Amino acid sequence: MKEKLEQLKKEFDKAIGNSVKKEDIEQIRVAFLGKKGALTSIMKEMRDFSLEKKKEVGQMVNAMKSYIEESVFEYHKNIDEKEIATRLNKEWVDISWPAYPAQGTVHPVSTVRKELEDLFTSMGFEILDGPEMENEYNNFMALNIPEDHPARDTQDTFWLKNGMLLRTHTSPVQIRGMEKRKPPFKFIAPGKTYRNEATDASHEHTFHQIEGMVVDRDISVANLIYTLKAIISNIFGREVEVRLRPSYFPFVEPGFELDFRCQICSGKGCSVCKQSGWIEYLGCGMIHPNVLKNGGIDTDEFQGFAFGGGIERLVMMKYGIDDIRHFHSGDLRFLKQF
Amino acid sequence: MKISYNWLNDYIDLSDVSPQEVGRMLTMKSAEVEKGEWVDAHFEKVVTAKVEKVEPHPDSDKLKLATVFDGKISLRVVCGAPNVAEGQVVAFAPVGTVLPGNFEIKPLKIRGVESCGMICAEDELGLGDEHDGIMVLDSSLDIGVPVSEIFGNKDYVIEIENKTINHRPDLWGHLGIARELKAIFSKSWKNELKYRGVKCDKEEEVFEVEIKTERCLHYLGLKIGNLKVEESPRWLKTRLKNIGLRPINNIVDISNFVMFETGHPLHAFDRSNIAGNKIVIRDAFENEKFVTLDEIERFLDSEDAVIADKEKSLAIAGVMGGLNSEVQFGTKEIFIESALFDPASIRRTANRHDLRTDSSSRFEKALWVENSYLAVERFVELLKEIVPGAKVVSTLAVADNSEGYGFKGSIEVTTKKIRCLLGVGQEDLSDERIVSILRSLDFSVSAEGEHLSIEVPEHRRSKDVSLDADIVEEIGRIYGYNNICPVSPLFTMDRAPVNKNVVKTDLICSLMTKSFGANEVMNYAFIKKEHVEMIPFPEDRIIETVDERESPFLRYSMVVGLLDNLFENLKNFKEFILFEFGRVYFDDGEKNRLAVIVTGKDAGFLKMKEIAVSIAKEIKAPPFRFNRIEKDFMLGEKILHPGRSASVSSVKSCFGILGEMHPQLLKKWGIDVPAAYLEFDLEELYSLPEKGVKFSHLFKFPSTFFDVSVIVPEKTETDQLFKIIKKSVESKIFVETKIVNCFKGSPVPEGFLSISFRVVLNGRERTLTADEMRSAQQKLFDDFRRAGYKISGD
Ligand SMILES: [Zn+2]
């Protein structure tokens, strides 16, 4: 019996000797350990053995069985390792193959508008909206611009056949805002505005403005300067020098133009600031008493300031865009850059 | 408006202030200066020189070689002028001179001969139009002196942005600017112009004036005789030229000079063309024909005022004179008018006739009565200086209609209020300082403690100053806004009310870009006639601009802009999603909309539905329902494919449409690839109630599932099948069901498709038994069969 088993071991070693395929090994395993396998038939012979012999041969058979199983396991393991090594050797990726961001893009005007909104809301301003199709009263009259006022020259208007107009500025929201609120209050109103003029690289008939209004008991020019300086500095992420110049807007008195230091040349003078070192940015001023009255505000108790500026100009400066017409082009080659 | 620095020095002495500083301070305190530049700076470089010798050019018939002596050395120049001759005194521009038009004289060779400088023609010096020959000067002149001694000094011209002085009628002349600078630089008058009275030299005629219209407020006129109309003296021509005016003749030039001095327009009529001696200011007749000085025939109406004699109209009041009474060379006597007209009427007339003149733009700013007297006096003064024989041959004919015009009262304000509005302390801006600033601006002030009673000077009273806020502006700008120290406002700590619409728009915007890779666009509100033809809409609901334009209509659907975007971008891209937040406009108001367009492999109904349900989740809206579009809701029948589109609703409102685009519409736009579209009304969408999230517990025991494949006719809505499943399976064991497979073709019969559902079950507090599973499955099979569907394998 012992010889038989040793013979079997030799046969097994020989059979498995050069096997490299898992199927071959499985066949060999079945040939020895399967139901009809060689070792199984030896075990069948053991049925007639004496108890003592059974025990002795049983041990040998078990040892033989473990030997075969361990060998098969080893072979499997080797093949796996080799296979992985071969696969790793073969598999490669071109890491220079281009990849593209999955997200789309927000319109740059929306981005800057949102930045401004966030900035003002963080300072406690409410965000208001108003119609683009306005009546003459809110757009002009209530803002102290009666018919035949020369200031209407600077605001070429899209008049509509229904007697309305497309708002020439976001300022009518001042009137709408005041009518629905009790002071003190502070709000901004960003939105689209329209001017009936020819379009070129720096002029658009459709553009965005942001309007702001603060009404309280002792609001002053000093407060106006502080607030707008804080806003401008926040937009650029650093302290920016500002200056006020007298200017004329019928709905404020006194009225100013707010300039800030050109951030491109740091004030030395360049083409963007027309060599002046300053960028004209906002129209602002102390709200004209007539306008406050038109909004139902008691001018003996309350006063305030208002401001309004274009959004596109900030966007153009922020990204170095040289033609305002890109904004409404809908051109993906432009939009995808942001 | 252009302001000459030299001219300003007639009234105040600015010799210690550079012209650039004048410009800067005007910008900071009065009005925006657009630019400033030197004119005639070359007069200091160009010198008188004598032509010593003229020789022919060896290589040209036309050119000559001239040797000129500039007082120091002799130089040879190549000269093309036919009139150059030996012995002439000429204006010689040496090398390095920069002539008008930024033309720099450089040494150069002309046909092989070196030329060192240039003998100038009149136009090259900026003195006139003459170009045919060089300018020959008086031969008695000294040689080698700068021509500035003959033609006048260089000047610095400041250009003021007109819109920043719309409210300041007093700043529309040099005198007003000088008055402003007097306050800014704390100076006194060098030559203060004040009305003293116009003397009649010899009364030859009596003129009568009658104002018959509300459009005229005041009228002065005067006859001047013994005139000689000729070219103006050089100093006058230089003044006008430097501020951009073309000299015409002495009478016109003097009245222009006075207008740019006092800001008050004058008009001179040729006396011989006035019939009779009565001037009437009246409304024009309806459709009155009138030829203005620019030789254009115009039709007036009763809203225009005219200056007329007993027979005819002579001028459109305050806007432009008539050709019939124009002052010409040969005019011997004139009638000079200095008037005041109603600003709004002038503005309307100028706009109606599209005739904005220097005169109308001043009258519409609201001038003041007193100025008309000063202007006529200045005219007479200058005329007598320039035409020594001229005589005033009538007394002033006057008519007044100005009662109630301008601000008459005084302004009462406290220094405390002024400081409070400016936000400065008493230590920075004392009561005394406030009073002295006002006085420097010609306001008269009587102060009693902090209470001020202020009289407004005549030149500020017509329109500009009447409120305490106006006084604050005067103090603020002269004190200097940049001397005000910024102070944080004292706000309360309350959080501002949140604008939910803004928040939801931001959420959707970020969802579209982050989850769907979409790009945001902005389109114009305006659309063209052809767009309206392609997507018809009730005419009475469309908004249209008054002006005729290429795109006169306001959009009533967002689709126009997005289709244009689609068409344009297909030239460069194949697959993309665009979205826009914008407005549409109707006769009863405007609406905020969101629109999305998709092209490429995703351009199907399901993609739009996915976007829709993602939006619902993003803004926490209740679940959306999708129905077939009815009654062209939101133009859905025109924009979308009838079988592949839906209207979208939730709770009670229907707020949007979505689906594949109508092939016919795409074709109209020249687009030959499929596209899908979505448009939501945002007011409706944003007003949906917000749905909170409620957590449900995870199952303790594992779930099990079975699949069921149903054979259904094509065009069956899956929604019905889901309903059958939900109704069939007991809710206490039902978890969810979803589609795992869907196909048509063999073995599924023609006209049918097979849809496989996976039904997931869970026993909640225990594991379901195989029997329970089987009986649920069997029940579902039966329910499907009862509903008329076949189960795969039946
Ligand atoms: Zn710059």
mmCIF file of C-alpha atoms in Angstrom, chain A residues 179-288:
data_model
loop_
_atom_site.group_PDB
_atom_site.id
_atom_site.type_symbol
_atom_site.label_atom_id
_atom_site.label_comp_id
_atom_site.label_asym_id
_atom_site.label_seq_id
_atom_site.Cartn_x
_atom_site.Cartn_y
_atom_site.Cartn_z
ATOM 1 C CA GLU A 179 -43.330 102.787 -1.205
ATOM 2 C CA LYS A 180 -43.379 99.336 0.377
ATOM 3 C CA ARG A 181 -41.055 99.996 3.319
ATOM 4 C CA LYS A 182 -40.867 101.949 6.514
ATOM 5 C CA PRO A 183 -37.497 103.494 7.297
ATOM 6 C CA PRO A 184 -34.894 102.732 8.400
ATOM 7 C CA PHE A 185 -34.054 100.369 5.547
ATOM 8 C CA LYS A 186 -31.319 99.548 3.126
ATOM 9 C CA PHE A 187 -31.584 97.623 -0.104
ATOM 10 C CA ILE A 188 -29.962 96.966 -3.428
ATOM 11 C CA ALA A 189 -31.635 96.297 -6.760
ATOM 12 C CA PRO A 190 -29.505 94.727 -9.471
ATOM 13 C CA GLY A 191 -30.993 94.175 -12.900
ATOM 14 C CA LYS A 192 -31.173 94.742 -16.617
ATOM 15 C CA THR A 193 -31.498 98.255 -17.995
ATOM 16 C CA TYR A 194 -31.890 99.658 -21.493
ATOM 17 C CA ARG A 195 -30.683 102.655 -23.478
ATOM 18 C CA ASN A 196 -31.797 103.394 -26.988
ATOM 19 C CA GLU A 197 -28.348 103.905 -28.454
ATOM 20 C CA ALA A 198 -26.061 102.397 -31.033
ATOM 21 C CA THR A 199 -23.950 99.445 -29.983
ATOM 22 C CA ASP A 200 -20.156 99.314 -30.198
ATOM 23 C CA ALA A 201 -17.279 97.778 -28.245
ATOM 24 C CA SER A 202 -18.040 99.881 -25.188
ATOM 25 C CA HIS A 203 -21.751 100.678 -25.606
ATOM 26 C CA GLU A 204 -24.678 98.311 -25.300
ATOM 27 C CA HIS A 205 -28.386 99.031 -25.459
ATOM 28 C CA THR A 206 -28.924 96.262 -22.900
ATOM 29 C CA PHE A 207 -26.793 96.199 -19.773
ATOM 30 C CA HIS A 208 -26.920 95.654 -16.022
ATOM 31 C CA GLN A 209 -26.900 98.096 -13.169
ATOM 32 C CA ILE A 210 -26.941 97.781 -9.434
ATOM 33 C CA GLU A 211 -28.883 100.315 -7.456
ATOM 34 C CA GLY A 212 -28.563 100.865 -3.739
ATOM 35 C CA MET A 213 -30.448 102.886 -1.201
ATOM 36 C CA VAL A 214 -29.944 103.534 2.506
ATOM 37 C CA VAL A 215 -32.485 105.535 4.489
ATOM 38 C CA ASP A 216 -32.072 106.216 8.185
ATOM 39 C CA ARG A 217 -32.067 109.079 10.634
ATOM 40 C CA ASP A 218 -28.578 110.570 10.394
ATOM 41 C CA ILE A 219 -27.191 109.105 7.187
ATOM 42 C CA SER A 220 -24.459 111.376 5.830
ATOM 43 C CA VAL A 221 -22.021 111.861 2.975
ATOM 44 C CA ALA A 222 -19.359 110.470 5.335
ATOM 45 C CA ASN A 223 -21.424 107.247 5.629
ATOM 46 C CA LEU A 224 -21.824 107.079 1.877
ATOM 47 C CA ILE A 225 -18.078 107.300 1.310
ATOM 48 C CA TYR A 226 -17.406 104.665 3.955
ATOM 49 C CA THR A 227 -19.963 102.209 2.552
ATOM 50 C CA LEU A 228 -18.935 102.526 -1.069
ATOM 51 C CA LYS A 229 -15.239 102.382 -0.247
ATOM 52 C CA ALA A 230 -15.876 99.168 1.676
ATOM 53 C CA ILE A 231 -17.760 97.722 -1.279
ATOM 54 C CA ILE A 232 -15.114 98.633 -3.854
ATOM 55 C CA SER A 233 -12.312 97.322 -1.650
ATOM 56 C CA ASN A 234 -14.220 94.075 -1.158
ATOM 57 C CA ILE A 235 -14.731 93.650 -4.876
ATOM 58 C CA PHE A 236 -11.017 93.886 -5.507
ATOM 59 C CA GLY A 237 -10.037 92.062 -2.334
ATOM 60 C CA ARG A 238 -7.803 94.878 -1.138
ATOM 61 C CA GLU A 239 -7.959 98.459 0.098
ATOM 62 C CA VAL A 240 -8.795 100.684 -2.855
ATOM 63 C CA GLU A 241 -8.564 104.454 -2.833
ATOM 64 C CA VAL A 242 -11.772 106.234 -3.856
ATOM 65 C CA ARG A 243 -12.679 109.841 -4.521
ATOM 66 C CA LEU A 244 -15.914 111.772 -4.873
ATOM 67 C CA ARG A 245 -16.456 114.367 -7.531
ATOM 68 C CA PRO A 246 -19.450 116.632 -7.757
ATOM 69 C CA SER A 247 -21.823 115.553 -10.467
ATOM 70 C CA TYR A 248 -25.412 115.974 -11.338
ATOM 71 C CA PHE A 249 -28.197 113.441 -11.127
ATOM 72 C CA PRO A 250 -31.626 114.960 -10.587
ATOM 73 C CA PHE A 251 -32.609 112.392 -7.957
ATOM 74 C CA VAL A 252 -29.769 113.182 -5.569
ATOM 75 C CA GLU A 253 -28.572 116.402 -4.005
ATOM 76 C CA PRO A 254 -25.681 116.723 -3.545
ATOM 77 C CA GLY A 255 -24.748 114.317 -6.314
ATOM 78 C CA PHE A 256 -21.403 112.709 -6.913
ATOM 79 C CA GLU A 257 -19.465 110.580 -9.217
ATOM 80 C CA LEU A 258 -17.388 108.028 -7.337
ATOM 81 C CA ASP A 259 -14.036 107.155 -8.892
ATOM 82 C CA PHE A 260 -11.639 104.515 -7.700
ATOM 83 C CA ARG A 261 -7.936 104.172 -8.284
ATOM 84 C CA CYS A 262 -7.254 102.357 -11.529
ATOM 85 C CA GLN A 263 -6.319 98.830 -10.479
ATOM 86 C CA ILE A 264 -4.574 98.157 -13.748
ATOM 87 C CA CYS A 265 -1.940 100.897 -13.602
ATOM 88 C CA SER A 266 -2.259 101.631 -9.833
ATOM 89 C CA GLY A 267 -3.023 105.228 -10.723
ATOM 90 C CA LYS A 268 -0.070 105.933 -12.959
ATOM 91 C CA GLY A 269 -2.274 106.314 -16.010
ATOM 92 C CA CYS A 270 -3.107 103.782 -18.700
ATOM 93 C CA SER A 271 -5.507 103.302 -21.588
ATOM 94 C CA VAL A 272 -8.218 101.780 -19.386
ATOM 95 C CA CYS A 273 -8.383 104.863 -17.145
ATOM 96 C CA LYS A 274 -7.723 107.205 -20.077
ATOM 97 C CA GLN A 275 -4.446 108.277 -18.417
ATOM 98 C CA SER A 276 -6.290 109.774 -15.461
ATOM 99 C CA GLY A 277 -5.370 107.106 -12.927
ATOM 100 C CA TRP A 278 -9.045 106.958 -11.875
ATOM 101 C CA ILE A 279 -11.944 104.819 -13.003
ATOM 102 C CA GLU A 280 -15.295 106.535 -12.989
ATOM 103 C CA TYR A 281 -17.583 103.998 -11.438
ATOM 104 C CA LEU A 282 -20.687 104.989 -9.548
ATOM 105 C CA GLY A 283 -23.166 107.791 -9.589
ATOM 106 C CA CYS A 284 -24.289 108.488 -6.056
ATOM 107 C CA GLY A 285 -25.474 111.144 -3.672
ATOM 108 C CA MET A 286 -27.761 112.118 -0.861
ATOM 109 C CA ILE A 287 -31.328 111.300 -1.882
ATOM 110 C CA HIS A 288 -33.127 114.406 -3.112
#
